[in-house]
Amino acid sequence: MSGLKVVFWKELADYLGSRKFLILFTIILVSAISIVYILSQNIGEYLSEISKEYVFLNFFTISLGALPSFIFFVSFFGPLIGIIFGFDAINSERSKGTMSTVLSQPIYRDALINGKFLAGLATISIMLISIILIILGLELGVLGIVPNLEEISRIIVFFIASVIYIGFWMSMGILFSIIFRQTTTSALVSLMMWIFFAFFILMISNVIADQVTPLNQNSTLEMIAKNENIKSMIMHISPVVLFQEITIALLNPSARVFGISALIKANDLLPTPLPLSQSLMVIWPQFVGLLALMLICFAVSYIVFMRQEIRAT
Amino acid sequence: MKTIVLDAKNLTKLYNHTKVVDSINLQIEEGEIFGFLGPNGAGKTTTILMALGLTEPTSGEINVFGYNSTREPLKVKKITSYLPENVGYYEDLTAQENLKYITRLNGIPGKKADAKIEEVLKNVGLQDVAQVEVGKYSKGMKQRLGMAAVLVKEPKLAILDEPTTGIDPKGVEEILELIVKMSREQNITVLLSSHLLYQVQKICTKIGIISQGRIVAQGTIEEIGKSLLKEEKEDLLEVKVANKLTPALEESIKQIEGVMGVEKKSPDHSLEEIYIKYFREG
């Protein structure tokens, strides 16, 4: 255990002091501050759009013209952050020759990978907590109202979901850093996976769904529903889609269904907000799915790493 | 009877059905500087990795101070230092920080570690650059830092894999001196893997030669030389003459009883001698 602790603290210090961390942190911070600033300057114009019960949550979800919302930033930059922390975790140690030095010390081999993984998660958590706190602080100062308990608990769950989401991308990066000896290869493959899950999965799910149940003008509602179902099944492989649905349900308390049924039933539903427990029920499968993806990625990296030969040459 | 520090019994390792290490038997006694010789790819590094428990043997076993390397790797690694071939350090950390990380991984308490780090950095002559990032170090300095990393955990056995490749003759000389010093002053047993025969001959008390995964010879250089080269060599005597060697003088030496022959040699200086003299004194 002591080996794990030593690796953890060393990696944490490395991450927090690294240039890549500072750059990413600055980007997200600037975008978050600008969103809060613009929104608070023009709050009058958006009064019709924002929900009166949960004023605070609006700052995370509303997009203002050209400026995207904060959750968009997290779902878009989150993978990049995760990948940047993970893609060179193991293969850079290997190519620099530091790995055999570390592993010849009296520690178990898994202390290295566990320490790196936990330090990465801790860094992501620190980054997200500080940004969320900054946003909340700015809102408090600008609006002069206090978030209620419901809002605070929703933000906490949102934070946990974001850590798992970014953690998935990090463990995927770590996996590629174990499989590929070159850091450039692992970086490129990680980015390809991100582009695939964020963009291509949409097209692919469309193509497959249309192959299985071709739609035309005479298609029945059942056919359309079946087509939509196939589409959403494929889309739900993507952690990006899972995370987007989780954030929508968490930060927009009136959301209760997704996919085609959301369109069909939208008019029949009361627009009253759900309590947190009910929102959690709505997105529980997505939540578990996201967590499972992260854990599977890490478990595979763990096994591959433990079975790999140490020698660099 | 001295204690056996490292003991390999029928050690075998297969990679994709090729025997990289083929039933090796190897004993190293306490206090020895054991030269582990062999061409590239003969199985030296694989044997070393098995000794440290970083690779599992296919069959056979290897013990360090009585601890089985495969089953009790932590106990072995606690008392064994390893200087890998192509050793690397965290380049954005200073030498002092790099060593601190190693002492932490070894669970050496802070104050004791700080004192030890200062001591070993002084020993290897890096005390003035202790606070400089390792990325700015030359190859020779990095290798000396490697020696510091070996010493900092106060090992009983030091395994050095090609510690002198890629550094200049002066650096080599310094590293070899350090190895001899640590062996004598701290009674550390040394396993030195190398294919640079000249250096091995200079400092090693015993050698083992490995070829294609098999130990082909083991013992002191004299023993192996005798058994391998069979016939006893005649003694050579060097005679220095005052001026030029005259034919008359040569003839009179030949006349002495027991002299087999006289051969004239021009005085030769090795480039290494010149180099070391130049950089040591100049």
Coordinates of C-alpha atoms in Angstrom, one line a residue:
Chain A
M1 CA 0.0 0.0 0.0
S2 CA 2.8 2.4 0.8
G3 CA 4.1 2.0 -2.8
L4 CA 0.7 3.0 -4.1
K5 CA 0.7 6.1 -1.9
V6 CA 4.1 7.2 -2.9
V7 CA 3.3 6.8 -6.6
F8 CA 0.0 8.6 -6.1
W9 CA 1.5 11.7 -4.5
K10 CA 4.3 11.9 -7.0
E11 CA 2.0 11.6 -10.0
L12 CA -0.5 14.1 -8.5
A13 CA 2.3 16.6 -8.0
D14 CA 3.4 16.0 -11.6
Y15 CA 0.0 16.4 -13.0
L16 CA -0.8 19.6 -11.1
G17 CA 2.5 21.2 -11.9
S18 CA 2.5 20.2 -15.6
R19 CA 2.0 22.6 -18.4
K20 CA -0.8 20.6 -20.0
F21 CA -2.8 20.9 -16.8
L22 CA -2.3 24.7 -16.5
I23 CA -3.3 25.2 -20.2
L24 CA -6.5 23.1 -20.0
F25 CA -7.4 24.7 -16.7
T26 CA -7.0 28.2 -18.1
I27 CA -9.1 27.4 -21.2
I28 CA -12.0 25.9 -19.1
L29 CA -11.8 28.6 -16.5
V30 CA -11.9 31.5 -19.1
S31 CA -14.8 29.9 -20.8
A32 CA -16.7 29.3 -17.6
I33 CA -16.1 32.9 -16.4
S34 CA -17.2 34.4 -19.7
I35 CA -20.4 32.4 -19.7
V36 CA -21.3 33.5 -16.2
Y37 CA -20.4 37.1 -17.1
I38 CA -22.4 37.3 -20.3
L39 CA -25.4 35.6 -18.8
S40 CA -25.4 37.8 -15.7
Q41 CA -25.1 40.9 -17.9
N42 CA -28.0 39.9 -20.1
I43 CA -30.1 38.0 -17.6
G44 CA -33.2 40.1 -18.5
E45 CA -33.3 38.8 -22.0
Y46 CA -33.2 35.2 -20.9
L47 CA -35.8 35.4 -18.2
S48 CA -38.3 33.7 -20.4
E49 CA -36.0 30.7 -21.1
I50 CA -34.7 30.1 -17.6
S51 CA -36.6 28.0 -15.0
K52 CA -37.5 30.1 -12.0
E53 CA -37.1 27.3 -9.5
Y54 CA -33.6 26.5 -10.4
V55 CA -31.9 29.7 -11.4
F56 CA -28.5 28.5 -10.5
L57 CA -28.6 25.4 -12.7
N58 CA -29.3 27.6 -15.7
F59 CA -25.8 28.9 -15.7
F60 CA -24.5 25.4 -16.5
T61 CA -27.0 24.6 -19.3
I62 CA -27.9 27.8 -21.2
S63 CA -26.0 28.6 -24.4
L64 CA -25.9 32.2 -25.5
G65 CA -25.8 32.7 -29.2
A66 CA -22.3 32.0 -30.3
L67 CA -21.1 30.9 -26.8
P68 CA -21.9 27.3 -26.0
S69 CA -23.1 26.2 -22.6
F70 CA -20.8 25.0 -19.8
I71 CA -21.9 21.4 -20.0
F72 CA -21.0 21.5 -23.7
F73 CA -17.5 22.5 -22.7
V74 CA -17.3 19.6 -20.3
S75 CA -18.7 17.1 -22.7
F76 CA -16.4 18.4 -25.5
F77 CA -13.2 19.2 -23.6
G78 CA -13.7 16.4 -21.0
P79 CA -12.4 13.7 -23.4
L80 CA -9.5 15.8 -24.4
I81 CA -8.5 16.4 -20.7
G82 CA -8.9 12.7 -20.0
I83 CA -6.9 11.7 -23.0
I84 CA -4.1 14.2 -22.3
F85 CA -3.7 12.8 -18.8
G86 CA -3.8 9.2 -19.9
F87 CA -2.2 8.7 -23.3
D88 CA 1.4 8.7 -22.2
A89 CA 1.0 7.3 -18.7
I90 CA 2.9 4.0 -19.3
N91 CA 4.7 4.2 -22.6
S92 CA 6.5 7.4 -21.7
E93 CA 7.9 5.8 -18.6
R94 CA 8.9 2.9 -20.8
S95 CA 10.7 5.0 -23.4
K96 CA 12.4 7.3 -20.8
G97 CA 13.7 4.2 -19.0
T98 CA 12.2 5.2 -15.7
M99 CA 9.8 2.2 -15.5
S100 CA 12.5 -0.4 -14.7
T101 CA 14.0 1.9 -12.1
V102 CA 10.6 2.3 -10.4
L103 CA 9.6 -1.3 -10.6
S104 CA 13.0 -2.5 -9.3
Q105 CA 12.1 -0.8 -6.0
P106 CA 10.2 -2.8 -3.4
I107 CA 6.7 -2.1 -4.7
Y108 CA 4.1 -4.3 -6.3
R109 CA 3.8 -3.8 -10.0
D110 CA 0.1 -2.7 -9.8
A111 CA 1.1 0.2 -7.5
L112 CA 2.4 2.0 -10.5
I113 CA -0.8 1.8 -12.6
N114 CA -3.2 2.2 -9.7
G115 CA -1.3 5.2 -8.4
K116 CA -1.3 6.8 -11.8
F117 CA -5.0 6.1 -12.3
L118 CA -6.0 7.4 -8.9
A119 CA -3.8 10.5 -9.2
G120 CA -5.4 11.2 -12.6
L121 CA -8.9 11.0 -11.1
A122 CA -7.8 13.2 -8.2
T123 CA -6.4 15.8 -10.6
I124 CA -9.7 15.8 -12.7
S125 CA -11.7 16.1 -9.5
I126 CA -9.6 19.1 -8.2
M127 CA -10.0 20.7 -11.6
L128 CA -13.7 20.3 -11.8
I129 CA -14.4 21.2 -8.1
S130 CA -12.4 24.4 -8.4
I131 CA -14.2 25.4 -11.6
I132 CA -17.7 24.6 -10.3
L133 CA -16.9 26.5 -7.1
I134 CA -15.7 29.5 -9.1
I135 CA -18.9 29.5 -11.2
L136 CA -21.0 29.2 -8.1
G137 CA -19.0 32.0 -6.4
L138 CA -19.4 34.3 -9.4
E139 CA -23.2 33.6 -9.5
L140 CA -23.5 34.3 -5.8
G141 CA -21.8 37.6 -6.2
V142 CA -23.7 38.6 -9.4
L143 CA -27.2 37.5 -8.5
G144 CA -27.1 37.8 -4.7
I145 CA -29.2 34.6 -4.2
V146 CA -28.2 31.4 -2.5
P147 CA -28.6 28.0 -4.3
N148 CA -31.1 25.7 -2.6
L149 CA -30.3 22.2 -1.3
E150 CA -31.8 20.5 -4.4
E151 CA -29.5 22.5 -6.7
I152 CA -26.5 21.8 -4.6
S153 CA -27.1 18.1 -4.6
R154 CA -27.7 18.1 -8.3
I155 CA -24.4 19.9 -8.9
I156 CA -22.7 17.3 -6.7
V157 CA -24.1 14.4 -8.7
F158 CA -23.2 16.3 -11.9
F159 CA -19.7 16.6 -10.6
I160 CA -19.5 12.8 -9.9
A161 CA -20.8 12.0 -13.4
S162 CA -18.2 14.4 -14.9
V163 CA -15.4 12.7 -13.0
I164 CA -16.5 9.3 -14.2
Y165 CA -16.9 10.6 -17.8
I166 CA -13.4 12.2 -17.9
G167 CA -12.1 9.2 -16.0
F168 CA -13.3 6.9 -18.8
W169 CA -11.3 8.8 -21.4
M170 CA -8.3 8.8 -19.1
S171 CA -8.4 5.0 -18.6
M172 CA -8.9 4.6 -22.3
G173 CA -5.8 6.7 -22.8
I174 CA -3.9 4.6 -20.2
L175 CA -5.0 1.4 -22.0
F176 CA -3.6 2.7 -25.3
S177 CA -0.4 3.8 -23.5
I178 CA 0.1 0.3 -22.4
I179 CA -0.7 -1.3 -25.7
F180 CA 1.3 1.0 -28.0
R181 CA 5.0 1.7 -27.4
Q182 CA 4.9 5.1 -29.1
T183 CA 3.3 8.0 -27.4
T184 CA 2.3 9.5 -30.7
T185 CA 0.5 6.3 -31.7
S186 CA -1.4 6.1 -28.4
A187 CA -2.4 9.8 -28.7
L188 CA -3.7 9.5 -32.2
V189 CA -5.6 6.3 -31.5
S190 CA -7.2 7.9 -28.4
L191 CA -8.2 11.0 -30.5
M192 CA -9.6 8.8 -33.1
M193 CA -11.8 7.0 -30.5
W194 CA -13.0 10.4 -29.3
I195 CA -13.9 11.6 -32.8
F196 CA -15.7 8.2 -33.4
F197 CA -17.7 8.3 -30.2
A198 CA -18.5 12.0 -30.5
F199 CA -19.3 12.3 -34.2
F200 CA -19.2 9.2 -36.3
I201 CA -21.4 7.1 -34.0
L202 CA -24.3 9.4 -35.1
M203 CA -23.8 8.7 -38.8
I204 CA -23.2 5.0 -38.2
S205 CA -26.3 4.5 -36.1
N206 CA -28.3 6.3 -38.8
V207 CA -26.9 4.1 -41.5
I208 CA -27.4 0.8 -39.6
A209 CA -30.9 1.7 -38.5
D210 CA -31.9 2.6 -42.1
Q211 CA -30.5 -0.7 -43.3
V212 CA -32.4 -2.7 -40.8
T213 CA -35.7 -0.8 -41.0
P214 CA -35.8 1.3 -44.1
L215 CA -38.2 4.2 -43.8
N216 CA -40.3 5.7 -46.5
Q217 CA -43.4 7.9 -46.7
N218 CA -45.7 5.0 -45.9
S219 CA -43.9 3.9 -42.9
T220 CA -46.0 3.2 -39.9
L221 CA -45.4 4.8 -36.5
E222 CA -44.1 1.4 -35.3
M223 CA -41.5 1.3 -38.0
I224 CA -40.3 4.7 -37.2
A225 CA -40.1 3.8 -33.5
K226 CA -38.2 0.6 -34.3
N227 CA -35.8 2.7 -36.4
E228 CA -35.3 5.1 -33.6
N229 CA -34.8 2.3 -31.1
I230 CA -32.0 0.8 -33.1
K231 CA -30.4 4.2 -33.5
S232 CA -30.5 4.9 -29.8
M233 CA -29.3 1.5 -28.9
I234 CA -26.1 2.0 -31.0
M235 CA -25.7 5.6 -29.8
H236 CA -25.8 4.4 -26.2
I237 CA -22.5 2.7 -26.7
S238 CA -20.9 6.1 -26.8
P239 CA -19.9 7.6 -23.5
V240 CA -20.4 11.0 -25.0
V241 CA -24.1 10.3 -25.5
L242 CA -24.5 8.7 -22.1
F243 CA -22.9 11.7 -20.5
Q244 CA -25.0 14.2 -22.4
E245 CA -28.2 12.5 -21.3
I246 CA -27.0 12.4 -17.7
T247 CA -26.2 16.1 -17.6
I248 CA -29.5 17.0 -19.3
A249 CA -31.5 15.1 -16.7
L250 CA -29.4 16.4 -13.8
L251 CA -29.2 20.1 -14.7
N252 CA -32.6 20.4 -16.3
P253 CA -35.0 19.0 -13.7
S254 CA -38.0 18.9 -16.0
A255 CA -36.4 16.4 -18.4
R256 CA -37.8 12.9 -17.9
V257 CA -37.6 10.9 -21.2
F258 CA -35.1 10.7 -24.0
G259 CA -35.2 9.7 -27.6
I260 CA -38.3 9.5 -29.8
S261 CA -40.7 9.2 -26.9
A262 CA -39.5 12.6 -25.7
L263 CA -40.7 14.1 -29.0
I264 CA -44.0 12.2 -29.0
K265 CA -44.9 12.7 -25.4
A266 CA -43.6 16.2 -25.0
N267 CA -47.0 17.8 -25.3
D268 CA -48.6 15.4 -22.8
L269 CA -46.1 15.9 -20.0
L270 CA -46.4 18.5 -17.3
P271 CA -43.4 20.8 -17.4
T272 CA -42.9 20.6 -13.6
P273 CA -39.4 19.8 -12.4
L274 CA -38.7 16.4 -10.9
P275 CA -37.0 15.9 -7.6
L276 CA -33.4 14.6 -7.8
S277 CA -34.3 11.1 -6.9
Q278 CA -36.7 10.9 -9.8
S279 CA -34.2 12.5 -12.2
L280 CA -31.7 9.9 -11.0
M281 CA -34.2 7.1 -11.9
V282 CA -34.4 8.5 -15.4
I283 CA -30.7 8.4 -16.0
W284 CA -29.7 5.4 -13.8
P285 CA -29.0 3.1 -16.8
Q286 CA -26.8 5.8 -18.4
F287 CA -25.0 6.4 -15.1
V288 CA -24.2 2.7 -14.6
G289 CA -23.2 2.3 -18.2
L290 CA -20.7 5.1 -18.0
L291 CA -19.3 3.8 -14.8
A292 CA -19.0 0.3 -16.3
L293 CA -17.2 1.7 -19.4
M294 CA -14.6 3.3 -17.2
L295 CA -14.1 0.3 -15.0
I296 CA -13.9 -2.1 -17.9
C297 CA -11.3 0.1 -19.6
F298 CA -9.3 0.2 -16.4
A299 CA -9.6 -3.5 -15.7
V300 CA -8.4 -4.3 -19.2
S301 CA -5.4 -1.9 -18.8
Y302 CA -4.6 -3.5 -15.4
I303 CA -4.6 -7.0 -16.8
V304 CA -2.6 -6.2 -19.9
F305 CA -0.1 -4.2 -17.8
M306 CA 0.4 -7.0 -15.3
R307 CA 1.0 -9.5 -18.0
Q308 CA 3.4 -7.4 -20.0
E309 CA 7.1 -7.9 -20.1
I310 CA 9.1 -5.2 -18.3
R311 CA 12.1 -5.0 -20.6
A312 CA 12.1 -2.0 -22.8
T313 CA 14.0 -3.4 -25.7
Chain B
M1 CA 32.4 -20.8 3.5
K2 CA 31.0 -17.5 2.4
T3 CA 27.3 -16.9 2.1
I4 CA 25.8 -17.4 -1.3
V5 CA 24.2 -14.1 -2.3
L6 CA 22.6 -15.1 -5.6
D7 CA 21.8 -18.7 -6.5
A8 CA 20.2 -19.8 -9.7
K9 CA 19.2 -23.4 -10.2
N10 CA 18.3 -24.7 -13.7
L11 CA 16.9 -21.3 -14.5
T12 CA 15.1 -21.4 -17.9
K13 CA 13.1 -18.8 -19.7
L14 CA 11.2 -19.3 -22.9
Y15 CA 10.0 -16.5 -25.2
N16 CA 7.8 -17.8 -28.0
H17 CA 9.2 -21.3 -27.7
T18 CA 12.8 -20.1 -28.0
K19 CA 15.1 -20.7 -25.0
V20 CA 16.5 -17.3 -24.1
V21 CA 17.9 -18.6 -20.9
D22 CA 18.7 -22.3 -20.9
S23 CA 19.0 -24.1 -17.5
I24 CA 21.5 -21.7 -16.0
N25 CA 23.3 -22.6 -12.7
L26 CA 24.9 -19.6 -11.1
Q27 CA 26.3 -18.9 -7.7
I28 CA 27.6 -15.6 -6.5
E29 CA 29.3 -15.3 -3.1
E30 CA 29.2 -12.4 -0.8
G31 CA 31.7 -9.6 -1.5
E32 CA 32.4 -10.6 -5.0
I33 CA 32.4 -8.4 -8.0
F34 CA 31.0 -10.9 -10.5
G35 CA 31.4 -10.1 -14.2
F36 CA 28.5 -11.4 -16.2
L37 CA 29.8 -11.6 -19.8
G38 CA 28.3 -12.4 -23.1
P39 CA 27.3 -10.9 -26.5
N40 CA 24.2 -8.9 -27.0
G41 CA 21.1 -11.1 -26.8
A42 CA 22.8 -13.9 -24.9
G43 CA 20.3 -13.7 -22.0
K44 CA 22.1 -11.5 -19.5
T45 CA 19.3 -9.0 -19.0
T46 CA 16.6 -11.7 -18.9
T47 CA 18.5 -13.5 -16.2
I48 CA 18.8 -10.2 -14.2
L49 CA 15.1 -9.5 -14.6
M50 CA 14.3 -13.0 -13.2
A51 CA 16.7 -12.4 -10.3
L52 CA 14.7 -9.3 -9.4
G53 CA 11.3 -11.0 -9.9
L54 CA 10.4 -8.7 -12.8
T55 CA 10.1 -11.6 -15.1
E56 CA 8.9 -15.1 -14.2
P57 CA 11.1 -18.0 -15.1
T58 CA 9.6 -20.8 -17.2
S59 CA 11.2 -23.4 -15.0
G60 CA 14.0 -23.5 -12.3
E61 CA 14.4 -21.0 -9.6
I62 CA 16.6 -18.1 -8.5
N63 CA 17.2 -17.0 -4.9
V64 CA 18.7 -13.8 -3.6
F65 CA 19.9 -14.1 0.0
G66 CA 17.7 -17.1 0.4
Y67 CA 14.6 -15.3 -0.8
N68 CA 12.9 -16.7 -3.9
S69 CA 12.8 -14.0 -6.5
T70 CA 9.5 -15.1 -8.0
R71 CA 7.6 -15.6 -4.8
E72 CA 9.1 -12.9 -2.6
P73 CA 10.1 -10.2 -5.0
L74 CA 9.5 -7.4 -2.5
K75 CA 12.0 -8.8 -0.1
V76 CA 14.5 -9.3 -2.9
K77 CA 14.0 -5.8 -4.2
K78 CA 14.4 -4.3 -0.8
I79 CA 18.0 -5.5 -0.5
T80 CA 18.9 -5.4 -4.2
S81 CA 19.7 -2.3 -6.3
Y82 CA 19.3 -2.5 -10.0
L83 CA 20.9 -0.2 -12.5
P84 CA 19.1 -1.0 -15.8
E85 CA 20.7 -0.6 -19.2
N86 CA 19.5 2.7 -20.7
V87 CA 18.5 3.9 -17.3
G88 CA 16.3 7.0 -17.3
Y89 CA 15.2 9.5 -14.7
Y90 CA 12.3 12.0 -14.5
E91 CA 13.8 14.8 -16.6
D92 CA 11.8 17.6 -15.1
L93 CA 12.8 16.7 -11.6
T94 CA 16.2 17.4 -10.0
A95 CA 18.7 14.7 -9.1
Q96 CA 17.8 15.2 -5.5
E97 CA 14.1 14.8 -6.2
N98 CA 14.6 11.7 -8.3
L99 CA 16.6 10.1 -5.4
K100 CA 14.0 11.2 -2.9
Y101 CA 11.3 9.4 -5.0
I102 CA 13.4 6.2 -4.8
T103 CA 13.9 6.5 -1.0
R104 CA 10.2 7.0 -0.6
L105 CA 9.4 3.9 -2.7
N106 CA 11.8 2.1 -0.4
G107 CA 10.0 3.4 2.7
I108 CA 13.2 5.2 4.1
P109 CA 12.0 7.8 6.5
G110 CA 12.5 11.5 5.5
K111 CA 15.4 12.7 7.6
K112 CA 17.5 9.6 7.1
A113 CA 16.8 9.7 3.4
D114 CA 17.8 13.4 3.1
A115 CA 21.1 12.7 4.8
K116 CA 21.7 9.6 2.7
I117 CA 20.9 11.4 -0.6
E118 CA 23.4 14.1 0.3
E119 CA 26.0 11.5 1.1
V120 CA 25.6 9.5 -2.1
L121 CA 25.5 12.6 -4.3
K122 CA 28.8 13.6 -2.8
N123 CA 30.2 10.2 -3.4
V124 CA 29.4 10.3 -7.1
G125 CA 30.5 13.9 -7.4
L126 CA 27.1 15.4 -8.2
Q127 CA 26.7 17.5 -5.1
D128 CA 27.0 20.8 -7.0
V129 CA 24.3 19.9 -9.5
A130 CA 21.9 18.3 -7.0
Q131 CA 19.3 21.0 -7.6
V132 CA 19.6 20.9 -11.4
E133 CA 16.9 19.2 -13.5
V134 CA 18.1 15.8 -14.8
G135 CA 17.1 16.8 -18.3
K136 CA 20.1 19.1 -18.4
Y137 CA 22.6 16.3 -17.4
S138 CA 25.1 14.8 -19.7
K139 CA 25.1 11.1 -20.3
G140 CA 28.0 10.5 -18.0
M141 CA 26.3 12.5 -15.2
K142 CA 23.1 10.5 -15.7
Q143 CA 25.1 7.3 -15.3
R144 CA 26.7 8.7 -12.1
L145 CA 23.2 9.6 -10.9
G146 CA 22.3 5.9 -11.6
M147 CA 25.1 4.9 -9.3
A148 CA 23.8 7.2 -6.7
A149 CA 20.4 5.7 -7.1
V150 CA 22.0 2.2 -6.6
L151 CA 23.7 3.3 -3.4
V152 CA 20.9 5.4 -1.9
K153 CA 18.9 2.4 -0.7
E154 CA 21.9 0.8 1.0
P155 CA 21.7 -2.5 -0.8
K156 CA 23.5 -5.8 -0.1
L157 CA 23.5 -6.7 -3.8
A158 CA 23.9 -4.3 -6.7
I159 CA 23.0 -5.5 -10.2
L160 CA 24.5 -3.3 -12.8
D161 CA 23.5 -3.9 -16.4
E162 CA 26.0 -2.4 -18.8
P163 CA 26.8 0.6 -16.5
T164 CA 29.5 2.0 -18.8
T165 CA 27.9 2.0 -22.3
G166 CA 27.9 5.3 -24.1
I167 CA 30.1 7.3 -21.8
D168 CA 33.6 8.6 -22.3
P169 CA 36.7 6.8 -21.0
K170 CA 37.1 9.2 -18.1
G171 CA 33.5 8.6 -17.1
V172 CA 34.0 4.8 -17.4
E173 CA 37.1 5.1 -15.2
E174 CA 35.1 7.0 -12.5
I175 CA 32.2 4.5 -12.6
L176 CA 34.6 1.6 -12.3
E177 CA 36.3 3.2 -9.3
L178 CA 32.9 3.8 -7.7
I179 CA 32.0 0.1 -8.1
V180 CA 35.3 -1.1 -6.6
K181 CA 34.8 1.5 -3.8
M182 CA 31.3 0.4 -2.9
S183 CA 32.3 -3.2 -3.0
R184 CA 35.2 -2.7 -0.6
E185 CA 33.9 0.0 1.7
Q186 CA 30.3 -1.1 2.1
N187 CA 30.7 -4.8 1.4
I188 CA 28.2 -4.8 -1.4
T189 CA 28.2 -7.8 -3.7
V190 CA 28.2 -6.7 -7.3
L191 CA 26.8 -8.4 -10.4
L192 CA 28.2 -6.5 -13.4
S193 CA 26.9 -7.3 -16.8
S194 CA 29.0 -6.1 -19.6
H195 CA 30.6 -7.0 -22.9
L196 CA 33.5 -4.7 -22.5
L197 CA 36.1 -7.2 -21.5
Y198 CA 38.9 -4.8 -20.6
Q199 CA 36.8 -3.2 -17.8
V200 CA 35.6 -6.6 -16.5
Q201 CA 39.2 -7.9 -16.3
K202 CA 40.2 -4.7 -14.5
I203 CA 37.7 -5.0 -11.6
C204 CA 36.0 -8.3 -11.5
T205 CA 37.0 -11.0 -9.0
K206 CA 35.0 -13.7 -10.8
I207 CA 33.3 -14.0 -14.1
G208 CA 30.6 -16.0 -15.7
I209 CA 30.3 -16.3 -19.5
I210 CA 26.9 -16.7 -21.1
S211 CA 26.3 -17.6 -24.7
Q212 CA 23.0 -18.3 -26.3
G213 CA 21.3 -18.7 -22.9
R214 CA 23.9 -21.1 -21.5
I215 CA 26.6 -20.5 -19.0
V216 CA 29.7 -21.7 -20.8
A217 CA 32.3 -20.8 -18.2
Q218 CA 32.3 -19.7 -14.6
G219 CA 35.1 -18.9 -12.1
T220 CA 38.1 -16.6 -11.7
I221 CA 39.7 -15.4 -14.9
E222 CA 42.8 -17.4 -14.2
E223 CA 40.8 -20.6 -13.7
I224 CA 38.9 -20.2 -16.8
G225 CA 42.0 -19.2 -18.8
K226 CA 43.8 -22.3 -17.6
S227 CA 41.1 -24.7 -18.3
L228 CA 40.1 -23.1 -21.6
L229 CA 43.5 -22.3 -23.1
K230 CA 44.9 -25.6 -21.7
E231 CA 48.7 -25.2 -22.3
E232 CA 50.7 -23.2 -19.8
K233 CA 52.0 -20.0 -21.3
E234 CA 55.7 -19.2 -20.9
D235 CA 56.6 -16.2 -18.8
L236 CA 57.4 -13.0 -20.6
L237 CA 60.0 -10.6 -19.3
E238 CA 60.3 -7.1 -20.5
V239 CA 63.8 -5.7 -20.5
K240 CA 64.5 -2.0 -21.0
V241 CA 67.8 -1.1 -22.6
A242 CA 69.7 2.2 -22.1
N243 CA 70.2 3.3 -25.7
K244 CA 69.6 1.3 -28.8
L245 CA 69.5 -2.4 -28.9
T246 CA 72.8 -3.5 -30.5
P247 CA 73.0 -6.9 -32.2
A248 CA 75.8 -7.8 -29.8
L249 CA 73.6 -7.1 -26.8
E250 CA 70.8 -9.1 -28.3
E251 CA 73.1 -12.0 -28.9
S252 CA 74.4 -12.0 -25.4
I253 CA 70.9 -12.0 -23.9
K254 CA 70.1 -15.0 -26.1
Q255 CA 73.1 -16.7 -24.7
I256 CA 71.6 -16.7 -21.2
E257 CA 70.4 -20.1 -20.2
G258 CA 66.7 -20.7 -20.4
V259 CA 65.9 -17.8 -22.7
M260 CA 63.8 -18.9 -25.6
G261 CA 64.0 -15.9 -27.8
V262 CA 64.4 -12.1 -28.0
E263 CA 61.9 -9.9 -29.7
K264 CA 62.3 -6.3 -30.4
K265 CA 59.2 -4.1 -29.7
S266 CA 58.6 -0.5 -30.3
P267 CA 57.2 1.3 -27.3
D268 CA 53.5 1.5 -27.8
H269 CA 51.1 3.7 -25.9
S270 CA 47.4 3.0 -25.9
L271 CA 45.1 5.8 -26.9
E272 CA 43.3 5.2 -23.7
E273 CA 46.4 5.9 -21.6
I274 CA 46.9 9.1 -23.5
Y275 CA 43.3 10.1 -23.2
I276 CA 43.1 9.5 -19.5
K277 CA 46.4 11.1 -18.8
Y278 CA 45.2 14.2 -20.7
F279 CA 41.9 14.6 -19.0
R280 CA 43.0 13.6 -15.5
E281 CA 45.9 15.9 -15.3
G282 CA 45.2 18.5 -17.9

